Amino acid sequence: MPADLRSLRGLYAVTPEALSGAALCRAAEAACAGGAVLLQYRNKSSDAACRLADARALRAITTVCGTRLIINDDAELAHEVGADGVHVGRGDGDPAAVRRRLGPAALIGVSCYNDAALAREARRAGADYVAFGAMFASATKPAAPVADRARFAEVADLGIPRCAIGGITLDRAPRLIEAGADLLAVVSDLFDAPDISARARAYAQLF
């Protein structure tokens, strides 16, 4: 586990799949400048060259800003660009295998949906943070079942950050933090905002 992980709290910016190239870079720079503590590159495209170019550009941006770069479900891409870690979803890989590939300093997160038992299993496998959601109906994943905010308190004893994701907006965020969420993973409400930096700052100020 990275040494300072227990104190990791704040906005977790997750890039929309529709963004790439210069538009992605502008949006990411704005989110990082506004105070995002983590930036996740999420792109399920089969265009490997595009994904590599985007990830390299984001690595440069996050290095300057001091934001950790997380790659969604691709340990090899994370390794190639020197990302800080990987987020693993259901059926997308074994946290222990990701750890072996990326080493002890890598930040590994695991999607646990609405399942505290899955979070405990992920922790045993080496996860550095666990994510619950969708917390609310989400345009990004409209079919995702809604998770109970009680999960955050239920796994507080794991001693690692707990992340909320799915349908999060600025007005909904305080109740998630009050329930125990350490990280708020936000897509649409951040990147669809007219001023991404200002929206990121507003989230950061909640912590």
PDB file of C-alpha atoms in Angstrom:
ATOM      1  CA  MET A   1       0.000   0.000   0.000  1.00  0.00           C
ATOM      2  CA  PRO A   2       1.340   3.467  -0.833  1.00  0.00           C
ATOM      3  CA  ALA A   3       2.494   5.099   2.401  1.00  0.00           C
ATOM      4  CA  ASP A   4       0.113   8.065   2.335  1.00  0.00           C
ATOM      5  CA  LEU A   5      -2.951   6.204   1.118  1.00  0.00           C
ATOM      6  CA  ARG A   6      -4.858   6.216   4.401  1.00  0.00           C
ATOM      7  CA  SER A   7      -5.238   9.988   4.152  1.00  0.00           C
ATOM      8  CA  LEU A   8      -6.370   9.962   0.503  1.00  0.00           C
ATOM      9  CA  ARG A   9      -9.589  11.976   0.266  1.00  0.00           C
ATOM     10  CA  GLY A  10     -11.225  14.178  -2.316  1.00  0.00           C
ATOM     11  CA  LEU A  11     -12.392  14.349  -5.905  1.00  0.00           C
ATOM     12  CA  TYR A  12     -11.669  11.397  -8.183  1.00  0.00           C
ATOM     13  CA  ALA A  13     -12.107  12.632 -11.757  1.00  0.00           C
ATOM     14  CA  VAL A  14     -13.073   9.898 -14.245  1.00  0.00           C
ATOM     15  CA  THR A  15     -12.721  10.852 -17.899  1.00  0.00           C
ATOM     16  CA  PRO A  16     -15.713  10.379 -20.243  1.00  0.00           C
ATOM     17  CA  GLU A  17     -15.157   7.830 -22.992  1.00  0.00           C
ATOM     18  CA  ALA A  18     -16.296  10.368 -25.603  1.00  0.00           C
ATOM     19  CA  LEU A  19     -13.233  12.531 -24.969  1.00  0.00           C
ATOM     20  CA  SER A  20      -9.856  11.920 -26.589  1.00  0.00           C
ATOM     21  CA  GLY A  21      -6.920  13.856 -27.958  1.00  0.00           C
ATOM     22  CA  ALA A  22      -6.725  17.598 -27.351  1.00  0.00           C
ATOM     23  CA  ALA A  23     -10.251  17.811 -25.899  1.00  0.00           C
ATOM     24  CA  LEU A  24      -9.408  15.138 -23.333  1.00  0.00           C
ATOM     25  CA  CYS A  25      -6.196  16.919 -22.379  1.00  0.00           C
ATOM     26  CA  ARG A  26      -7.934  20.273 -21.908  1.00  0.00           C
ATOM     27  CA  ALA A  27     -10.612  18.718 -19.726  1.00  0.00           C
ATOM     28  CA  ALA A  28      -8.093  16.742 -17.680  1.00  0.00           C
ATOM     29  CA  GLU A  29      -5.897  19.794 -17.127  1.00  0.00           C
ATOM     30  CA  ALA A  30      -8.917  21.718 -15.871  1.00  0.00           C
ATOM     31  CA  ALA A  31      -9.969  18.945 -13.479  1.00  0.00           C
ATOM     32  CA  CYS A  32      -6.465  18.582 -12.094  1.00  0.00           C
ATOM     33  CA  ALA A  33      -6.034  22.335 -11.749  1.00  0.00           C
ATOM     34  CA  GLY A  34      -9.276  22.404  -9.766  1.00  0.00           C
ATOM     35  CA  GLY A  35      -7.937  19.955  -7.210  1.00  0.00           C
ATOM     36  CA  ALA A  36      -8.748  16.396  -8.322  1.00  0.00           C
ATOM     37  CA  VAL A  37      -6.603  14.019  -6.249  1.00  0.00           C
ATOM     38  CA  LEU A  38      -7.021  11.143  -8.717  1.00  0.00           C
ATOM     39  CA  LEU A  39      -7.662  11.097 -12.463  1.00  0.00           C
ATOM     40  CA  GLN A  40      -8.900   7.883 -14.050  1.00  0.00           C
ATOM     41  CA  TYR A  41      -8.513   7.333 -17.775  1.00  0.00           C
ATOM     42  CA  ARG A  42     -11.450   5.200 -18.862  1.00  0.00           C
ATOM     43  CA  ASN A  43     -11.620   4.214 -22.524  1.00  0.00           C
ATOM     44  CA  LYS A  44     -12.805   0.788 -23.688  1.00  0.00           C
ATOM     45  CA  SER A  45     -11.970   1.523 -27.337  1.00  0.00           C
ATOM     46  CA  SER A  46     -10.149  -1.112 -29.385  1.00  0.00           C
ATOM     47  CA  ASP A  47      -7.924   1.640 -30.820  1.00  0.00           C
ATOM     48  CA  ALA A  48      -4.745   0.800 -28.930  1.00  0.00           C
ATOM     49  CA  ALA A  49      -2.701   3.589 -30.519  1.00  0.00           C
ATOM     50  CA  CYS A  50      -5.251   6.222 -29.495  1.00  0.00           C
ATOM     51  CA  ARG A  51      -5.440   4.877 -25.962  1.00  0.00           C
ATOM     52  CA  LEU A  52      -1.663   4.860 -25.643  1.00  0.00           C
ATOM     53  CA  ALA A  53      -1.374   8.428 -26.930  1.00  0.00           C
ATOM     54  CA  ASP A  54      -4.112   9.633 -24.580  1.00  0.00           C
ATOM     55  CA  ALA A  55      -2.605   7.848 -21.587  1.00  0.00           C
ATOM     56  CA  ARG A  56       0.850   9.278 -22.276  1.00  0.00           C
ATOM     57  CA  ALA A  57      -0.582  12.780 -22.546  1.00  0.00           C
ATOM     58  CA  LEU A  58      -2.501  12.347 -19.292  1.00  0.00           C
ATOM     59  CA  ARG A  59       0.622  11.049 -17.568  1.00  0.00           C
ATOM     60  CA  ALA A  60       2.420  14.266 -18.514  1.00  0.00           C
ATOM     61  CA  ILE A  61      -0.480  16.417 -17.283  1.00  0.00           C
ATOM     62  CA  THR A  62      -0.892  14.617 -13.961  1.00  0.00           C
ATOM     63  CA  THR A  63       2.843  14.677 -13.294  1.00  0.00           C
ATOM     64  CA  VAL A  64       2.867  18.467 -13.580  1.00  0.00           C
ATOM     65  CA  CYS A  65      -0.286  18.846 -11.450  1.00  0.00           C
ATOM     66  CA  GLY A  66       0.679  16.309  -8.795  1.00  0.00           C
ATOM     67  CA  THR A  67      -2.468  14.257  -9.440  1.00  0.00           C
ATOM     68  CA  ARG A  68      -2.305  10.452  -9.430  1.00  0.00           C
ATOM     69  CA  LEU A  69      -3.157   8.831 -12.770  1.00  0.00           C
ATOM     70  CA  ILE A  70      -5.242   5.650 -12.675  1.00  0.00           C
ATOM     71  CA  ILE A  71      -5.902   3.522 -15.760  1.00  0.00           C
ATOM     72  CA  ASN A  72      -9.201   1.680 -15.985  1.00  0.00           C
ATOM     73  CA  ASP A  73      -8.861  -2.090 -16.384  1.00  0.00           C
ATOM     74  CA  ASP A  74      -5.523  -2.167 -18.222  1.00  0.00           C
ATOM     75  CA  ALA A  75      -2.417  -3.008 -16.220  1.00  0.00           C
ATOM     76  CA  GLU A  76      -0.274  -3.242 -19.343  1.00  0.00           C
ATOM     77  CA  LEU A  77      -1.189   0.273 -20.457  1.00  0.00           C
ATOM     78  CA  ALA A  78      -0.598   1.542 -16.928  1.00  0.00           C
ATOM     79  CA  HIS A  79       2.829  -0.087 -16.906  1.00  0.00           C
ATOM     80  CA  GLU A  80       3.742   1.300 -20.321  1.00  0.00           C
ATOM     81  CA  VAL A  81       2.978   4.922 -19.467  1.00  0.00           C
ATOM     82  CA  GLY A  82       4.107   4.796 -15.843  1.00  0.00           C
ATOM     83  CA  ALA A  83       0.661   5.425 -14.377  1.00  0.00           C
ATOM     84  CA  ASP A  84       0.187   5.427 -10.619  1.00  0.00           C
ATOM     85  CA  GLY A  85      -2.274   2.568 -10.640  1.00  0.00           C
ATOM     86  CA  VAL A  86      -5.201   0.641 -12.078  1.00  0.00           C
ATOM     87  CA  HIS A  87      -8.904   0.404 -11.330  1.00  0.00           C
ATOM     88  CA  VAL A  88     -10.299  -3.118 -11.693  1.00  0.00           C
ATOM     89  CA  GLY A  89     -13.963  -3.816 -12.454  1.00  0.00           C
ATOM     90  CA  ARG A  90     -15.991  -7.010 -12.279  1.00  0.00           C
ATOM     91  CA  GLY A  91     -14.380  -9.715 -14.403  1.00  0.00           C
ATOM     92  CA  ASP A  92     -11.612  -7.376 -15.572  1.00  0.00           C
ATOM     93  CA  GLY A  93      -8.679  -8.812 -13.689  1.00  0.00           C
ATOM     94  CA  ASP A  94      -7.229 -10.016 -10.426  1.00  0.00           C
ATOM     95  CA  PRO A  95      -5.909  -7.330  -8.053  1.00  0.00           C
ATOM     96  CA  ALA A  96      -3.102  -9.671  -7.004  1.00  0.00           C
ATOM     97  CA  ALA A  97      -2.019 -10.122 -10.630  1.00  0.00           C
ATOM     98  CA  VAL A  98      -2.132  -6.366 -11.173  1.00  0.00           C
ATOM     99  CA  ARG A  99       0.025  -5.923  -8.076  1.00  0.00           C
ATOM    100  CA  ARG A 100       2.585  -8.376  -9.399  1.00  0.00           C
ATOM    101  CA  ARG A 101       2.713  -6.505 -12.705  1.00  0.00           C
ATOM    102  CA  LEU A 102       2.900  -2.965 -11.318  1.00  0.00           C
ATOM    103  CA  GLY A 103       4.731  -3.464  -8.042  1.00  0.00           C
ATOM    104  CA  PRO A 104       4.152  -2.543  -4.400  1.00  0.00           C
ATOM    105  CA  ALA A 105       3.835   1.213  -4.945  1.00  0.00           C
ATOM    106  CA  ALA A 106       0.926   0.936  -7.412  1.00  0.00           C
ATOM    107  CA  LEU A 107      -2.504   2.190  -6.368  1.00  0.00           C
ATOM    108  CA  ILE A 108      -5.084  -0.517  -7.052  1.00  0.00           C
ATOM    109  CA  GLY A 109      -8.820   0.077  -6.781  1.00  0.00           C
ATOM    110  CA  VAL A 110     -11.626  -2.437  -7.140  1.00  0.00           C
ATOM    111  CA  SER A 111     -15.311  -1.969  -8.000  1.00  0.00           C
ATOM    112  CA  CYS A 112     -17.457  -3.618  -5.322  1.00  0.00           C
ATOM    113  CA  TYR A 113     -20.903  -2.423  -6.481  1.00  0.00           C
ATOM    114  CA  ASN A 114     -23.199  -2.968  -3.454  1.00  0.00           C
ATOM    115  CA  ASP A 115     -21.266  -5.850  -1.912  1.00  0.00           C
ATOM    116  CA  ALA A 116     -19.339  -5.461   1.347  1.00  0.00           C
ATOM    117  CA  ALA A 117     -18.132  -9.062   1.117  1.00  0.00           C
ATOM    118  CA  LEU A 118     -16.602  -8.295  -2.269  1.00  0.00           C
ATOM    119  CA  ALA A 119     -14.822  -5.321  -0.704  1.00  0.00           C
ATOM    120  CA  ARG A 120     -13.330  -7.552   1.974  1.00  0.00           C
ATOM    121  CA  GLU A 121     -12.237 -10.043  -0.649  1.00  0.00           C
ATOM    122  CA  ALA A 122     -10.668  -7.230  -2.681  1.00  0.00           C
ATOM    123  CA  ARG A 123      -8.775  -5.983   0.371  1.00  0.00           C
ATOM    124  CA  ARG A 124      -7.385  -9.453   1.012  1.00  0.00           C
ATOM    125  CA  ALA A 125      -6.277  -9.563  -2.637  1.00  0.00           C
ATOM    126  CA  GLY A 126      -4.342  -6.328  -2.193  1.00  0.00           C
ATOM    127  CA  ALA A 127      -6.761  -3.523  -3.107  1.00  0.00           C
ATOM    128  CA  ASP A 128      -5.748  -0.053  -1.914  1.00  0.00           C
ATOM    129  CA  TYR A 129      -9.259   1.376  -2.182  1.00  0.00           C
ATOM    130  CA  VAL A 130     -12.726  -0.048  -2.784  1.00  0.00           C
ATOM    131  CA  ALA A 131     -15.508   1.597  -4.787  1.00  0.00           C
ATOM    132  CA  PHE A 132     -19.258   1.276  -4.246  1.00  0.00           C
ATOM    133  CA  GLY A 133     -21.921   2.295  -6.742  1.00  0.00           C
ATOM    134  CA  ALA A 134     -23.826   3.306  -8.612  1.00  0.00           C
ATOM    135  CA  MET A 135     -24.880   5.479  -5.695  1.00  0.00           C
ATOM    136  CA  PHE A 136     -27.578   7.095  -7.834  1.00  0.00           C
ATOM    137  CA  ALA A 137     -29.022   6.459 -11.285  1.00  0.00           C
ATOM    138  CA  SER A 138     -26.229   7.223 -13.725  1.00  0.00           C
ATOM    139  CA  ALA A 139     -26.189   8.286 -17.363  1.00  0.00           C
ATOM    140  CA  THR A 140     -22.766   6.662 -17.722  1.00  0.00           C
ATOM    141  CA  LYS A 141     -24.084   3.227 -16.675  1.00  0.00           C
ATOM    142  CA  PRO A 142     -27.904   3.446 -16.679  1.00  0.00           C
ATOM    143  CA  ALA A 143     -28.418  -0.277 -16.016  1.00  0.00           C
ATOM    144  CA  ALA A 144     -26.209  -0.383 -12.914  1.00  0.00           C
ATOM    145  CA  PRO A 145     -28.039  -1.301  -9.686  1.00  0.00           C
ATOM    146  CA  VAL A 146     -28.082   1.381  -7.009  1.00  0.00           C
ATOM    147  CA  ALA A 147     -25.817   0.797  -3.999  1.00  0.00           C
ATOM    148  CA  ASP A 148     -26.680   1.467  -0.360  1.00  0.00           C
ATOM    149  CA  ARG A 149     -24.735   4.223   1.431  1.00  0.00           C
ATOM    150  CA  ALA A 150     -24.557   1.920   4.456  1.00  0.00           C
ATOM    151  CA  ARG A 151     -21.765  -0.003   2.703  1.00  0.00           C
ATOM    152  CA  PHE A 152     -19.253   2.735   3.589  1.00  0.00           C
ATOM    153  CA  ALA A 153     -19.726   2.302   7.337  1.00  0.00           C
ATOM    154  CA  GLU A 154     -19.897  -1.468   6.953  1.00  0.00           C
ATOM    155  CA  VAL A 155     -16.328  -1.653   5.645  1.00  0.00           C
ATOM    156  CA  ALA A 156     -14.782   1.169   7.687  1.00  0.00           C
ATOM    157  CA  ASP A 157     -12.668  -1.399   9.536  1.00  0.00           C
ATOM    158  CA  LEU A 158     -10.751  -2.233   6.342  1.00  0.00           C
ATOM    159  CA  GLY A 159      -8.647   0.864   6.911  1.00  0.00           C
ATOM    160  CA  ILE A 160      -8.482   1.874   3.246  1.00  0.00           C
ATOM    161  CA  PRO A 161     -10.248   4.653   1.322  1.00  0.00           C
ATOM    162  CA  ARG A 162     -13.833   4.044   0.262  1.00  0.00           C
ATOM    163  CA  CYS A 163     -14.931   5.526  -3.035  1.00  0.00           C
ATOM    164  CA  ALA A 164     -18.445   6.443  -4.192  1.00  0.00           C
ATOM    165  CA  ILE A 165     -19.308   6.400  -7.884  1.00  0.00           C
ATOM    166  CA  GLY A 166     -22.382   6.711 -10.057  1.00  0.00           C
ATOM    167  CA  GLY A 167     -24.760   9.615 -10.575  1.00  0.00           C
ATOM    168  CA  ILE A 168     -22.901  11.907  -8.183  1.00  0.00           C
ATOM    169  CA  THR A 169     -23.669  15.620  -8.331  1.00  0.00           C
ATOM    170  CA  LEU A 170     -22.449  18.486  -6.206  1.00  0.00           C
ATOM    171  CA  ASP A 171     -25.701  18.655  -4.242  1.00  0.00           C
ATOM    172  CA  ARG A 172     -25.697  14.884  -3.588  1.00  0.00           C
ATOM    173  CA  ALA A 173     -22.037  14.742  -2.592  1.00  0.00           C
ATOM    174  CA  PRO A 174     -22.312  15.875   1.066  1.00  0.00           C
ATOM    175  CA  ARG A 175     -24.573  12.976   2.048  1.00  0.00           C
ATOM    176  CA  LEU A 176     -22.036  10.514   0.606  1.00  0.00           C
ATOM    177  CA  ILE A 177     -19.167  12.089   2.533  1.00  0.00           C
ATOM    178  CA  GLU A 178     -21.302  12.052   5.679  1.00  0.00           C
ATOM    179  CA  ALA A 179     -21.947   8.335   5.097  1.00  0.00           C
ATOM    180  CA  GLY A 180     -18.203   7.667   4.997  1.00  0.00           C
ATOM    181  CA  ALA A 181     -17.043   8.083   1.403  1.00  0.00           C
ATOM    182  CA  ASP A 182     -13.430   9.232   1.199  1.00  0.00           C
ATOM    183  CA  LEU A 183     -13.361   9.649  -2.580  1.00  0.00           C
ATOM    184  CA  LEU A 184     -16.052  10.839  -4.966  1.00  0.00           C
ATOM    185  CA  ALA A 185     -15.623   9.462  -8.492  1.00  0.00           C
ATOM    186  CA  VAL A 186     -17.378  11.874 -10.835  1.00  0.00           C
ATOM    187  CA  VAL A 187     -17.822  11.793 -14.604  1.00  0.00           C
ATOM    188  CA  SER A 188     -20.732  13.787 -16.045  1.00  0.00           C
ATOM    189  CA  ASP A 189     -21.253  16.365 -13.306  1.00  0.00           C
ATOM    190  CA  LEU A 190     -17.599  17.312 -13.580  1.00  0.00           C
ATOM    191  CA  PHE A 191     -16.776  17.077 -17.269  1.00  0.00           C
ATOM    192  CA  ASP A 192     -20.131  18.408 -18.508  1.00  0.00           C
ATOM    193  CA  ALA A 193     -19.800  21.506 -16.325  1.00  0.00           C
ATOM    194  CA  PRO A 194     -19.323  24.821 -18.161  1.00  0.00           C
ATOM    195  CA  ASP A 195     -16.252  25.478 -16.000  1.00  0.00           C
ATOM    196  CA  ILE A 196     -14.550  22.190 -15.143  1.00  0.00           C
ATOM    197  CA  SER A 197     -11.930  23.765 -12.876  1.00  0.00           C
ATOM    198  CA  ALA A 198     -14.559  25.618 -10.854  1.00  0.00           C
ATOM    199  CA  ARG A 199     -16.657  22.470 -10.486  1.00  0.00           C
ATOM    200  CA  ALA A 200     -13.599  20.500  -9.382  1.00  0.00           C
ATOM    201  CA  ARG A 201     -12.775  23.162  -6.792  1.00  0.00           C
ATOM    202  CA  ALA A 202     -16.329  23.028  -5.483  1.00  0.00           C
ATOM    203  CA  TYR A 203     -15.999  19.279  -4.940  1.00  0.00           C
ATOM    204  CA  ALA A 204     -12.550  19.630  -3.378  1.00  0.00           C
ATOM    205  CA  GLN A 205     -13.874  22.171  -0.886  1.00  0.00           C
ATOM    206  CA  LEU A 206     -16.320  19.592   0.495  1.00  0.00           C
ATOM    207  CA  PHE A 207     -13.472  17.655   2.085  1.00  0.00           C
TER     208      PHE A 207
END
